[in-house]
Tab-separated table of C-alpha atoms in Angstrom:
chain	number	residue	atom	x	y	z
B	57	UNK	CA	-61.445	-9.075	-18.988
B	58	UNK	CA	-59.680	-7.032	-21.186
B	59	UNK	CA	-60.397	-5.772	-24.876
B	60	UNK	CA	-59.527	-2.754	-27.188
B	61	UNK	CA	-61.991	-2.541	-30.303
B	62	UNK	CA	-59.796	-0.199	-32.459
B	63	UNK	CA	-61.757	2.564	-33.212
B	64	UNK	CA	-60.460	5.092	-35.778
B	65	UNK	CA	-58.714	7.809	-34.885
B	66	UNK	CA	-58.862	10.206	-38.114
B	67	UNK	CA	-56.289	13.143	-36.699
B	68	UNK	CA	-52.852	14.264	-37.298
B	69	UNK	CA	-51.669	10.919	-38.270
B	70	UNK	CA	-54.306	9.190	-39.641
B	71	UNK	CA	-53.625	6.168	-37.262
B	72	UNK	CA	-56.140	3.518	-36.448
B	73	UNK	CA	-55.878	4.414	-32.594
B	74	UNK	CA	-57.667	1.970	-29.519
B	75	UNK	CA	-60.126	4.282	-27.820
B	76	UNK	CA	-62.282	1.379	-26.058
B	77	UNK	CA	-62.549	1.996	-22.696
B	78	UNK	CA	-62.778	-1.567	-20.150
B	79	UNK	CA	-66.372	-2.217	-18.791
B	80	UNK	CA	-64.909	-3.543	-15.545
B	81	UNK	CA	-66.690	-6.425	-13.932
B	82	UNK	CA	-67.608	-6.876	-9.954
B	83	UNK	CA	-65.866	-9.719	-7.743
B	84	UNK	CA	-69.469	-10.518	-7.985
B	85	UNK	CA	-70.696	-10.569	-11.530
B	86	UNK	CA	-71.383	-12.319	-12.765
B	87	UNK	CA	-71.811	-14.107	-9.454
B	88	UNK	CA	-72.659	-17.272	-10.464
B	89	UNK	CA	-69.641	-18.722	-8.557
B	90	UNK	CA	-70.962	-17.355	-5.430
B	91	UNK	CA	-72.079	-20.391	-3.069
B	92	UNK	CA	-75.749	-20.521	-2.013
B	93	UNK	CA	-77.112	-21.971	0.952
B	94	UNK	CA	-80.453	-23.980	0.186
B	95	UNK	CA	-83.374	-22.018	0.354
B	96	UNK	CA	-87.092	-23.465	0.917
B	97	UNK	CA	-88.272	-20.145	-0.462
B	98	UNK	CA	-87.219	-17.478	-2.671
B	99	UNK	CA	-84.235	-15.211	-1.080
B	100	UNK	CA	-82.376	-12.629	-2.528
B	101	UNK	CA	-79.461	-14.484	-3.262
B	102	UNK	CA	-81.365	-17.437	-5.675
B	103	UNK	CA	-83.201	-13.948	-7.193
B	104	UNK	CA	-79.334	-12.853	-8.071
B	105	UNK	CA	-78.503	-16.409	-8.998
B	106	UNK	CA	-81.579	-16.375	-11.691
B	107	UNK	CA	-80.844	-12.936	-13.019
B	108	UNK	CA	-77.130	-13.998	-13.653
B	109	UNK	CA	-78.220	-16.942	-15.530
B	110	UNK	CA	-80.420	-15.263	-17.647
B	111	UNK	CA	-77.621	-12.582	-18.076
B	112	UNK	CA	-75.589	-15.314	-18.996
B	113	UNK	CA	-77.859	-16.542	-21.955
B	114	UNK	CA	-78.551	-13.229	-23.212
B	115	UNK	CA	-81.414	-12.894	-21.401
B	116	UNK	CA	-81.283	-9.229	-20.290
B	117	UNK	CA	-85.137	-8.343	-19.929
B	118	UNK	CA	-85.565	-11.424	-17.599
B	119	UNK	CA	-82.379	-10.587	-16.022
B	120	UNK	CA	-83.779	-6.935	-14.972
B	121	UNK	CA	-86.524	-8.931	-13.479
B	122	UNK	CA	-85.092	-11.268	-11.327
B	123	UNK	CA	-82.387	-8.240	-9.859
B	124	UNK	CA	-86.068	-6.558	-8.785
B	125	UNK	CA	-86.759	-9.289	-7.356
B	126	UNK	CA	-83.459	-9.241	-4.929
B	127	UNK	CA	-83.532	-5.647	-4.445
B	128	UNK	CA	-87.468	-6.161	-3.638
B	129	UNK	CA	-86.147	-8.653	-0.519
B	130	UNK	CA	-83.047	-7.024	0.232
B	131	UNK	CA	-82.626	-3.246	-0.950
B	132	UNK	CA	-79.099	-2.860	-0.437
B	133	UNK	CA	-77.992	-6.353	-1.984
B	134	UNK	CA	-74.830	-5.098	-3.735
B	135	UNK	CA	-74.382	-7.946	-6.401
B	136	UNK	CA	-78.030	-7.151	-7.160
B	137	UNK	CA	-77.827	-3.291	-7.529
B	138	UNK	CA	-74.032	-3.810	-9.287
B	139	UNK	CA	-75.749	-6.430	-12.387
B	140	UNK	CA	-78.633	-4.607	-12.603
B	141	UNK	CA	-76.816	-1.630	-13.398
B	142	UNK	CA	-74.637	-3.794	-15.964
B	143	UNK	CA	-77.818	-4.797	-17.138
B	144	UNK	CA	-78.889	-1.050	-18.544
B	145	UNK	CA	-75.871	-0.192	-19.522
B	146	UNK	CA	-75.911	-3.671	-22.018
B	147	UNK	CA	-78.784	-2.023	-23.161
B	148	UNK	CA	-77.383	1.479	-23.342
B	149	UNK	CA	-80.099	2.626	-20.588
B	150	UNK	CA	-76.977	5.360	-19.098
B	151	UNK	CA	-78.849	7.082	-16.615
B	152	UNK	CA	-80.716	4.307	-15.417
B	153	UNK	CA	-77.517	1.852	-15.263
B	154	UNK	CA	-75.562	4.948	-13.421
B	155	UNK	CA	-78.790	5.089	-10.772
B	156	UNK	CA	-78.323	1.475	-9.907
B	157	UNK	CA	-73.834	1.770	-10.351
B	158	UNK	CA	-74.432	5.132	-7.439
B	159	UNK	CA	-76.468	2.938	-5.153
B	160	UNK	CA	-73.841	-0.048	-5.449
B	161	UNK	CA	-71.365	2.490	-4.343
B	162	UNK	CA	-72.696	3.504	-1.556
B	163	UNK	CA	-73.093	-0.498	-0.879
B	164	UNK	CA	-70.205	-0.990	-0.972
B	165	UNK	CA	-67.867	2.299	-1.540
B	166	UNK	CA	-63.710	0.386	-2.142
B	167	UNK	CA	-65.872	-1.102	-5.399
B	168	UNK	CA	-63.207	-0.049	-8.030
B	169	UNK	CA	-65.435	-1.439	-10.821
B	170	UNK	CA	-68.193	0.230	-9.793
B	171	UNK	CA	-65.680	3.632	-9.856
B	172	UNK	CA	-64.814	2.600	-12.865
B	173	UNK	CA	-68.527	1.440	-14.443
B	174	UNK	CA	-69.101	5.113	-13.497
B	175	UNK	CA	-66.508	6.117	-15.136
B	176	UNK	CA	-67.099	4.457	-18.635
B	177	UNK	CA	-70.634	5.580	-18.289
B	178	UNK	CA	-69.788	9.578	-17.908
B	179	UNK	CA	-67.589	8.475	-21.070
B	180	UNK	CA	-70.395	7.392	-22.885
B	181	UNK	CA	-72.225	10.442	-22.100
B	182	UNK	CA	-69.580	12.831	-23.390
B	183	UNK	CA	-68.281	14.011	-19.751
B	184	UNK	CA	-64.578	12.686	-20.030
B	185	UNK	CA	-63.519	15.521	-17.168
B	186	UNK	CA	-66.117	13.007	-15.032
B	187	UNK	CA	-64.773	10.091	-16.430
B	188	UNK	CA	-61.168	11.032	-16.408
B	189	UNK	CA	-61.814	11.511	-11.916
B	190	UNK	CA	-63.534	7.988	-11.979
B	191	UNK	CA	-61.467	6.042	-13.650
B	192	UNK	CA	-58.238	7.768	-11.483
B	193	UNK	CA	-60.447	6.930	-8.324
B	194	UNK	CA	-60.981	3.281	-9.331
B	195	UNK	CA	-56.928	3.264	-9.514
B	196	UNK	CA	-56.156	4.387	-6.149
B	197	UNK	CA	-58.638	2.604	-4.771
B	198	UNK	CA	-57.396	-0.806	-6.726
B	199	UNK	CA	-53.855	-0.148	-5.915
B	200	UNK	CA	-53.203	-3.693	-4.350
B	201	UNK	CA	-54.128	-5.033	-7.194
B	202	UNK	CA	-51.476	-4.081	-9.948
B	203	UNK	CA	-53.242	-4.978	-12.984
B	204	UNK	CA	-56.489	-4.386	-12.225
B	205	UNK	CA	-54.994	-0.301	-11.524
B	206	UNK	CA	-53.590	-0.955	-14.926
B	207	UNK	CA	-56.742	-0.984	-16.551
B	208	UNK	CA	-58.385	1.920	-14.791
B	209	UNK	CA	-55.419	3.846	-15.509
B	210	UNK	CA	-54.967	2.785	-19.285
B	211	UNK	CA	-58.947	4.143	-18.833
B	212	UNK	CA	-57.546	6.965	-17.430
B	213	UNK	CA	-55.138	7.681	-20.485
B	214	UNK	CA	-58.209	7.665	-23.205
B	215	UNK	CA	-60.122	9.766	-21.214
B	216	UNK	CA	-57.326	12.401	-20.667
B	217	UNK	CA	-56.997	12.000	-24.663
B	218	UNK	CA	-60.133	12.675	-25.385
B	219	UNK	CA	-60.074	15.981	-23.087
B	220	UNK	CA	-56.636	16.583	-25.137
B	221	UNK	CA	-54.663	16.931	-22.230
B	222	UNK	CA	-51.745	15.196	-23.824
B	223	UNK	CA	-48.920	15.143	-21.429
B	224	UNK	CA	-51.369	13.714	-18.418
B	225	UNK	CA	-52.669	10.852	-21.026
B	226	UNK	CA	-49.317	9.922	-21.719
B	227	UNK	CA	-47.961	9.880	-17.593
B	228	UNK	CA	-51.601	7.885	-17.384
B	229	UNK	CA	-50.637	5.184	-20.309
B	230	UNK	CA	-46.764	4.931	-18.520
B	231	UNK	CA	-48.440	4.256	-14.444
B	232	UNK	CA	-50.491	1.355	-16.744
B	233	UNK	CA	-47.111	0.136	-18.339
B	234	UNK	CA	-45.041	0.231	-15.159
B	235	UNK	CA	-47.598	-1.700	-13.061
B	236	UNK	CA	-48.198	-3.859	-16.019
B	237	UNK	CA	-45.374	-3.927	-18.365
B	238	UNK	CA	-47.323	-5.698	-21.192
B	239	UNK	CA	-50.169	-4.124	-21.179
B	240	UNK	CA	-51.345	-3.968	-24.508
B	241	UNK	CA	-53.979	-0.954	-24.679
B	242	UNK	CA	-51.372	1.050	-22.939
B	243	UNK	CA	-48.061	0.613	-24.683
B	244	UNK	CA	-50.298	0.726	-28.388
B	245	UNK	CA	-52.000	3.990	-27.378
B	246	UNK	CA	-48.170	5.460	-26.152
B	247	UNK	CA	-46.860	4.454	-28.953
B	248	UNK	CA	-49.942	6.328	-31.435
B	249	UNK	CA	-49.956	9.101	-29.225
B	250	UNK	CA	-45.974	9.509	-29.967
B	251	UNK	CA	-46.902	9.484	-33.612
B	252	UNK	CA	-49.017	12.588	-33.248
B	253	UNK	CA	-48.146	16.121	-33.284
B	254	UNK	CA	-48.419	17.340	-29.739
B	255	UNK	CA	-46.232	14.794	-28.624
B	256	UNK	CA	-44.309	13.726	-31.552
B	257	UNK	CA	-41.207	11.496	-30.739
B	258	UNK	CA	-40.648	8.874	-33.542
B	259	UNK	CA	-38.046	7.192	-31.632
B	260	UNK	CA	-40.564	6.652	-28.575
B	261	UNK	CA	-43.552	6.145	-31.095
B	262	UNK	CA	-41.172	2.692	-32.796
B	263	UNK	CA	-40.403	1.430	-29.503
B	264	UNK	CA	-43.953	0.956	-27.888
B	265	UNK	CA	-45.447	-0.196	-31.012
B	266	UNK	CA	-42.802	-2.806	-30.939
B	267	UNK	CA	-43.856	-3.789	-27.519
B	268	UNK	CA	-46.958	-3.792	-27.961
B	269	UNK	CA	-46.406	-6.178	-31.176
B	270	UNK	CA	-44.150	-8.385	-29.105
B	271	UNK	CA	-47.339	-8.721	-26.499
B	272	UNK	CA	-49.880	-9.478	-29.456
B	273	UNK	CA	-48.094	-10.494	-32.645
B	274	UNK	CA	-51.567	-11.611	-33.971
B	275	UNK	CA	-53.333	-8.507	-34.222
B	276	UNK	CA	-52.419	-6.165	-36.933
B	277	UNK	CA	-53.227	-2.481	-35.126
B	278	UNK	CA	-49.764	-1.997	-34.248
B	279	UNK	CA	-48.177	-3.470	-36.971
B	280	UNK	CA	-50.455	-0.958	-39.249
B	281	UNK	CA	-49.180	2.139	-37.128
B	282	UNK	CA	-45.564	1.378	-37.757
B	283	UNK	CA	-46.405	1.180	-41.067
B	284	UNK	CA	-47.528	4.798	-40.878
B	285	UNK	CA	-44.974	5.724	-38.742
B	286	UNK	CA	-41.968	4.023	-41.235
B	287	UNK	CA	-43.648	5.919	-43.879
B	288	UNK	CA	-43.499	9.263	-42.234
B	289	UNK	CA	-39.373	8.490	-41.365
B	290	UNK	CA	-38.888	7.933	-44.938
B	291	UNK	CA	-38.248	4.063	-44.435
B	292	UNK	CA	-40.180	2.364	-47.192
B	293	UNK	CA	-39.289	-0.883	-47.794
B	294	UNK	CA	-40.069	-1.461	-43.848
B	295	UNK	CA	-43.139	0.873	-44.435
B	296	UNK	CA	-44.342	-1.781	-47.696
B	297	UNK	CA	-43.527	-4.711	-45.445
B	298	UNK	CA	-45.288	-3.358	-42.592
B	299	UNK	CA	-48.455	-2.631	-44.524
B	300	UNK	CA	-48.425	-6.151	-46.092
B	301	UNK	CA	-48.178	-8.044	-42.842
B	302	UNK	CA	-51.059	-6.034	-41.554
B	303	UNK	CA	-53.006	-6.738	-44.482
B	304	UNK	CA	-52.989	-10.446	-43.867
B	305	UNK	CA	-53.357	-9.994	-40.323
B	306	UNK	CA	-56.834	-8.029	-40.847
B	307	UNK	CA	-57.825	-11.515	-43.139
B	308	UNK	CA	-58.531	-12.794	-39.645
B	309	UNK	CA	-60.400	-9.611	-37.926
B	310	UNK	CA	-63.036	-8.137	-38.414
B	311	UNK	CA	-64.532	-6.626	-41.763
B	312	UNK	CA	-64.175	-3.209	-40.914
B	313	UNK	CA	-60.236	-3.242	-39.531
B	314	UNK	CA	-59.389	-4.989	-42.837
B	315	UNK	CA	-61.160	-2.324	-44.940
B	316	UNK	CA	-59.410	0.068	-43.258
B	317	UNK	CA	-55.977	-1.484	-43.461
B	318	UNK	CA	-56.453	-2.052	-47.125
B	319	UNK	CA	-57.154	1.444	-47.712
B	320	UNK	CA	-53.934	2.955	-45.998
B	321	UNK	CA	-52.026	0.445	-48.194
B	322	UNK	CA	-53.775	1.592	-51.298
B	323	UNK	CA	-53.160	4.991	-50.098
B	324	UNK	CA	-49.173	4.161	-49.513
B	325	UNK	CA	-49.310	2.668	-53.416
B	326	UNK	CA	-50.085	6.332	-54.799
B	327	UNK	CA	-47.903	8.275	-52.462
B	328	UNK	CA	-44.815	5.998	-53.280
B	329	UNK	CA	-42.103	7.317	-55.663
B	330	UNK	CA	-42.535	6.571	-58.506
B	331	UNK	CA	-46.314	5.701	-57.803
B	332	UNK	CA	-47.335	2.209	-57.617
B	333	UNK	CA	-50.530	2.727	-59.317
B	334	UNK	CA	-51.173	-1.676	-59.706
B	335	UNK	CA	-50.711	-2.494	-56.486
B	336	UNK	CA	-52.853	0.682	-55.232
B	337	UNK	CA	-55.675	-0.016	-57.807
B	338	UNK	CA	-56.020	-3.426	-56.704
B	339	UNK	CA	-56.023	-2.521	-53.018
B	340	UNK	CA	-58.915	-0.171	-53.951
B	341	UNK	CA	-60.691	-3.018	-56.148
B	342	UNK	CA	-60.991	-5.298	-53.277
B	343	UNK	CA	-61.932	-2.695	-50.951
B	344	UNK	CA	-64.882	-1.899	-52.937
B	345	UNK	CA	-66.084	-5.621	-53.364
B	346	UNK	CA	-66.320	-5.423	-49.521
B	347	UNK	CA	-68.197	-1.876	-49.232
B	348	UNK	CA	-68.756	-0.322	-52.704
B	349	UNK	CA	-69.048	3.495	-50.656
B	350	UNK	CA	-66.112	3.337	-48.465
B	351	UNK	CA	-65.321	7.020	-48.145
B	352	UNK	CA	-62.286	8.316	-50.548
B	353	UNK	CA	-62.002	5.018	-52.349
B	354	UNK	CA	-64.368	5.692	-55.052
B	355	UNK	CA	-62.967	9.238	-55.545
B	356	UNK	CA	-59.292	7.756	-55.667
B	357	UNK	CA	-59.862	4.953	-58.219
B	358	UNK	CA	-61.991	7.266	-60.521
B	359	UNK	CA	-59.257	9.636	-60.681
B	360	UNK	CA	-56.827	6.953	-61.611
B	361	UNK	CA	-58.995	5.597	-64.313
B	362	UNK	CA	-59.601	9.444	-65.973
B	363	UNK	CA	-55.513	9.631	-65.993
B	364	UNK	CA	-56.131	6.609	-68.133
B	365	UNK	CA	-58.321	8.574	-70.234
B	366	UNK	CA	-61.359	5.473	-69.301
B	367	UNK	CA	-63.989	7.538	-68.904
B	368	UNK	CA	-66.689	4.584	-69.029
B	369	UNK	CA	-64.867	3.171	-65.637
B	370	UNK	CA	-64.251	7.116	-64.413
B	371	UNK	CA	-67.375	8.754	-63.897
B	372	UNK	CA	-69.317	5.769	-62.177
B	373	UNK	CA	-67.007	6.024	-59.692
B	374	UNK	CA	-66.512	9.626	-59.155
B	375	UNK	CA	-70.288	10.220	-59.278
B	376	UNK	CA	-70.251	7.560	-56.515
B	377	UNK	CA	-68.290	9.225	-54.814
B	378	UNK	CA	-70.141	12.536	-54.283
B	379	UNK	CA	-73.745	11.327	-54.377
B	380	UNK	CA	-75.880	12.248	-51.940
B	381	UNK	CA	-75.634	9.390	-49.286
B	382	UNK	CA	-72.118	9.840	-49.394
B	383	UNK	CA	-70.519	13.414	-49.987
B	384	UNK	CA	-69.069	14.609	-47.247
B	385	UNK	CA	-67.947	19.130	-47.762
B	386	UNK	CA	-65.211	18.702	-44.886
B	387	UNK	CA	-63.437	16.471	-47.157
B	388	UNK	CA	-61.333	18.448	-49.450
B	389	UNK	CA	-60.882	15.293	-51.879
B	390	UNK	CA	-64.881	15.201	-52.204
B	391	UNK	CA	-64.791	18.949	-53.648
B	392	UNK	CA	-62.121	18.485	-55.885
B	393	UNK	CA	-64.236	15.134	-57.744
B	394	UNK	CA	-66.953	17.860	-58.111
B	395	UNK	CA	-64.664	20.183	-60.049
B	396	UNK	CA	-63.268	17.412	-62.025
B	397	UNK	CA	-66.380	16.121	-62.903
B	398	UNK	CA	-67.556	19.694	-63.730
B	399	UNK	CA	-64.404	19.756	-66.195
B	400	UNK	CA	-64.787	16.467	-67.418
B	401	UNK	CA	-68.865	17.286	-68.184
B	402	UNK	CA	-67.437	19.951	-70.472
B	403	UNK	CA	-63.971	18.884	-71.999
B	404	UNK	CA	-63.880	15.233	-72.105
B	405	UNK	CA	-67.586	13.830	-72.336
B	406	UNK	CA	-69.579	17.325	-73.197
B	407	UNK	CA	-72.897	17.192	-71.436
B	408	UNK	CA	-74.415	20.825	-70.752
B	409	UNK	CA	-76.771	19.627	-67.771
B	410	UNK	CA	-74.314	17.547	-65.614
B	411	UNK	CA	-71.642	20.308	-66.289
B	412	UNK	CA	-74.029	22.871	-65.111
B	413	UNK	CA	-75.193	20.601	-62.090
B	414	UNK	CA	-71.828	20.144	-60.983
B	415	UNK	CA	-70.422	23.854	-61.698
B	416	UNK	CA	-73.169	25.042	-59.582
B	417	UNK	CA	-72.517	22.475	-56.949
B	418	UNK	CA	-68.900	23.533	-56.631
B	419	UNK	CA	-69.586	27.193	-56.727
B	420	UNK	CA	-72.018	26.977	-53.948
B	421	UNK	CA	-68.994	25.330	-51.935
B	422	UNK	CA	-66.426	27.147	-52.622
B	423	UNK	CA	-67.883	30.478	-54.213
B	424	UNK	CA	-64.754	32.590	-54.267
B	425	UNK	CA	-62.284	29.799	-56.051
B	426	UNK	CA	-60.254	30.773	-58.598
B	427	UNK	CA	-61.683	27.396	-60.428
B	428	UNK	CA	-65.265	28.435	-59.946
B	429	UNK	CA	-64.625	31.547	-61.995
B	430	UNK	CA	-62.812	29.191	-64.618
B	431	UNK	CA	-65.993	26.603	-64.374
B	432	UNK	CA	-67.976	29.509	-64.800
B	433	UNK	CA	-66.276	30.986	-67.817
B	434	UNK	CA	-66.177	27.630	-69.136
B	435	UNK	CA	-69.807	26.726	-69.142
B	436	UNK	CA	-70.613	29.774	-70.592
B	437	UNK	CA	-68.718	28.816	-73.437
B	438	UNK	CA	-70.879	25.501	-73.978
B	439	UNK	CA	-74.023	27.498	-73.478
B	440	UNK	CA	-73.204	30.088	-76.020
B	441	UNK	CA	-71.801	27.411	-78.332
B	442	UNK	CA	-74.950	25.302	-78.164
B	443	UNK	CA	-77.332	28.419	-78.448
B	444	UNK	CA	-75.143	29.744	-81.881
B	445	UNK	CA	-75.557	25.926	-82.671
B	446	UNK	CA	-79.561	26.101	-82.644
B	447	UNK	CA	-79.337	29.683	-84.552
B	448	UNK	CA	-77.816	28.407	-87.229
């Protein structure tokens, strides 16, 4: 079976990119379907049987078991050694699921899902090179079955990606797409990986998104990259509709695509000419019903609200933003609520300690700014004014 999760891709683009590699399943497994001749007493095959039951329900612990049991009777039982390995991996055991996924192989060595189990577990591990040579193995080796080659080498593309080899993902995602022409993982990773810049081709980019749309009009990751990529080409009005059709396509996902989706909408609001500052504070209301510290969105709507001059709305939010569970330094954005709050602590809402506290915060991440001289200067001035105060 087949199934992209959508991870986030936060690079270059800022596209929502599919980076969910296939666990591939055995002819066997589950091999429930397989027929069993009756048995008096307990053989290797009811053991399997049992264990892909309890699989079935859930059941991994007593799954493990009963795959001993097999392998106990019948050490080289393939559909045994092949589930048991799925087993550990459903429980993120890698090494031990890639013991019993090397013993299946040598089973039974034309297994392209075991290839390709081996593959997705050297991903897991961090070794794309590894899983980048598995997952073109399990290809070759499945090359009679056109589909099934279309996975592995859709596999193939993500792991090339991740090794930024950009040119071989890309020849990777077009094998998938010319065995399988609607392949969905393939022509929606093409089509991001058109949008970014090593490859950038906007023409290219449109046309596999719009494939890949055509092969699942439901979901909204495509339709959410053309946004991005209409955006980018200067096409708004296809950009706005774009965004709003993958907003209520996210209604129906899952609560983090949604959040997500609503934020690059909000985020389209403020760049838009002339700012649509409604729409985008509205986007950014919602989003923060559904997770009151989704990175940025704090940060974004506090600055909106101290343009307003609403200070009581402002600083909850900004403080929010760069509190301790949820300031992030590599964010450029985060820094720059620091210094505003810094200025706003001494212009707009005096208070000597939080100016101070967030002064010193911004010096000690960014010491040589031009602004932390000016903080600097400036909180002198409140110090000195407050000490001639207490003279007098």
């Amino acid at each position: 079976m087949r199934h992209w999760s959508g991870l986030l891709r936060y690079h270059a683009v800022c596209a929502i990119a599919s980076c969910a590699l296939l666990i591939a399943v055995s002819a066997g497994m589950p091999a429930w379907s397989m027929e069993l001749r009756p048995h008096s007493e307990r053989s290797a095959a009811r053991w399997v049987a049992e264990g892909n039951e309890a699989l079935m329900q859930g059941d991994i612990d007593s799954a493990k078991e009963r795959y001993q049991q097999a392998l106990a009777l019948d050490a080289r039982n393939f559909d045994a050694l092949f589930n048991l390995g799925l087993a550990w991996k459903e429980q993120e055991h890698w090494q031990q699921a890639r013991s019993r996924f090397e013993e299946a192989l040598m089973a039974r060595p034309d297994s392209a899902a075991t290839i390709s189990n081996l593959g997705f577990l050297a991903w897991a591990m961090g070794d794309y090179q590894e899983a980048a040579s598995r997952f073109a193995a399990a290809a070759q080796v499945a090359a009679s079955n056109p589909r099934e080659a279309a996975d592995y080498l859709y596999n193939l593309g993500t792991a090339r990606e991740a090794l930024r080899e950009w040119s071989e993902a890309r020849d990777a995602y077009r094998s998938a797409i010319e065995l399988d022409p609607d392949h969905y993982g393939a022509l929606y990773n093409l089509g991001t990986l058109y949008m970014g810049q090593h490859l950038r081709n906007s023409s290219n980019a449109e046309r596999h998104l719009r494939l890949a749309q055509r092969v699942a009009p439901d979901r909204p990751h495509a339709i959410l990259n053309l946004a991005i990529l209409y955006e980018s080409m200067g096409r708004t009005s296809d950009a706005e509709q774009y965004y709003d059709t993958a907003v209520d396509l996210a209604r129906n996902r899952q609560h983090e695509l949604l959040n997500n989706t609503l934020w690059r909408r909000a985020q389209f609001h403020n760049r838009r000419q002339p700012p649509q500052k409604v729409a985008m504070r509205r986007d950014l209301e919602e989003l923060l019903r559904r997770d009151p510290d989704f990175p940025g969105a704090n940060g974004l709507l506090g600055r909106h609200y101290h343009a307003l001059g609403d200070y009581e709305r402002a600083i909850p939010l900004l403080e929010r933003e760069v509190n301790e569970r949820n300031f992030n330094p590599r964010q450029e954005d985060n820094v720059d609520v620091i210094f505003l709050l810094a200025r706003i602590f001494h212009d707009e809402r005096p208070d000597r300690r939080k100016a101070m506290e967030y002064a010193t915060r911004f010096y000690h991440l960014r010491p040589d700014s031009p602004r932390e001289r000016e903080l600097r200067r400036r909180v002198r001035q409140m110090t000195s004014s407050d000490t001639t105060g207490e003279d007098s």
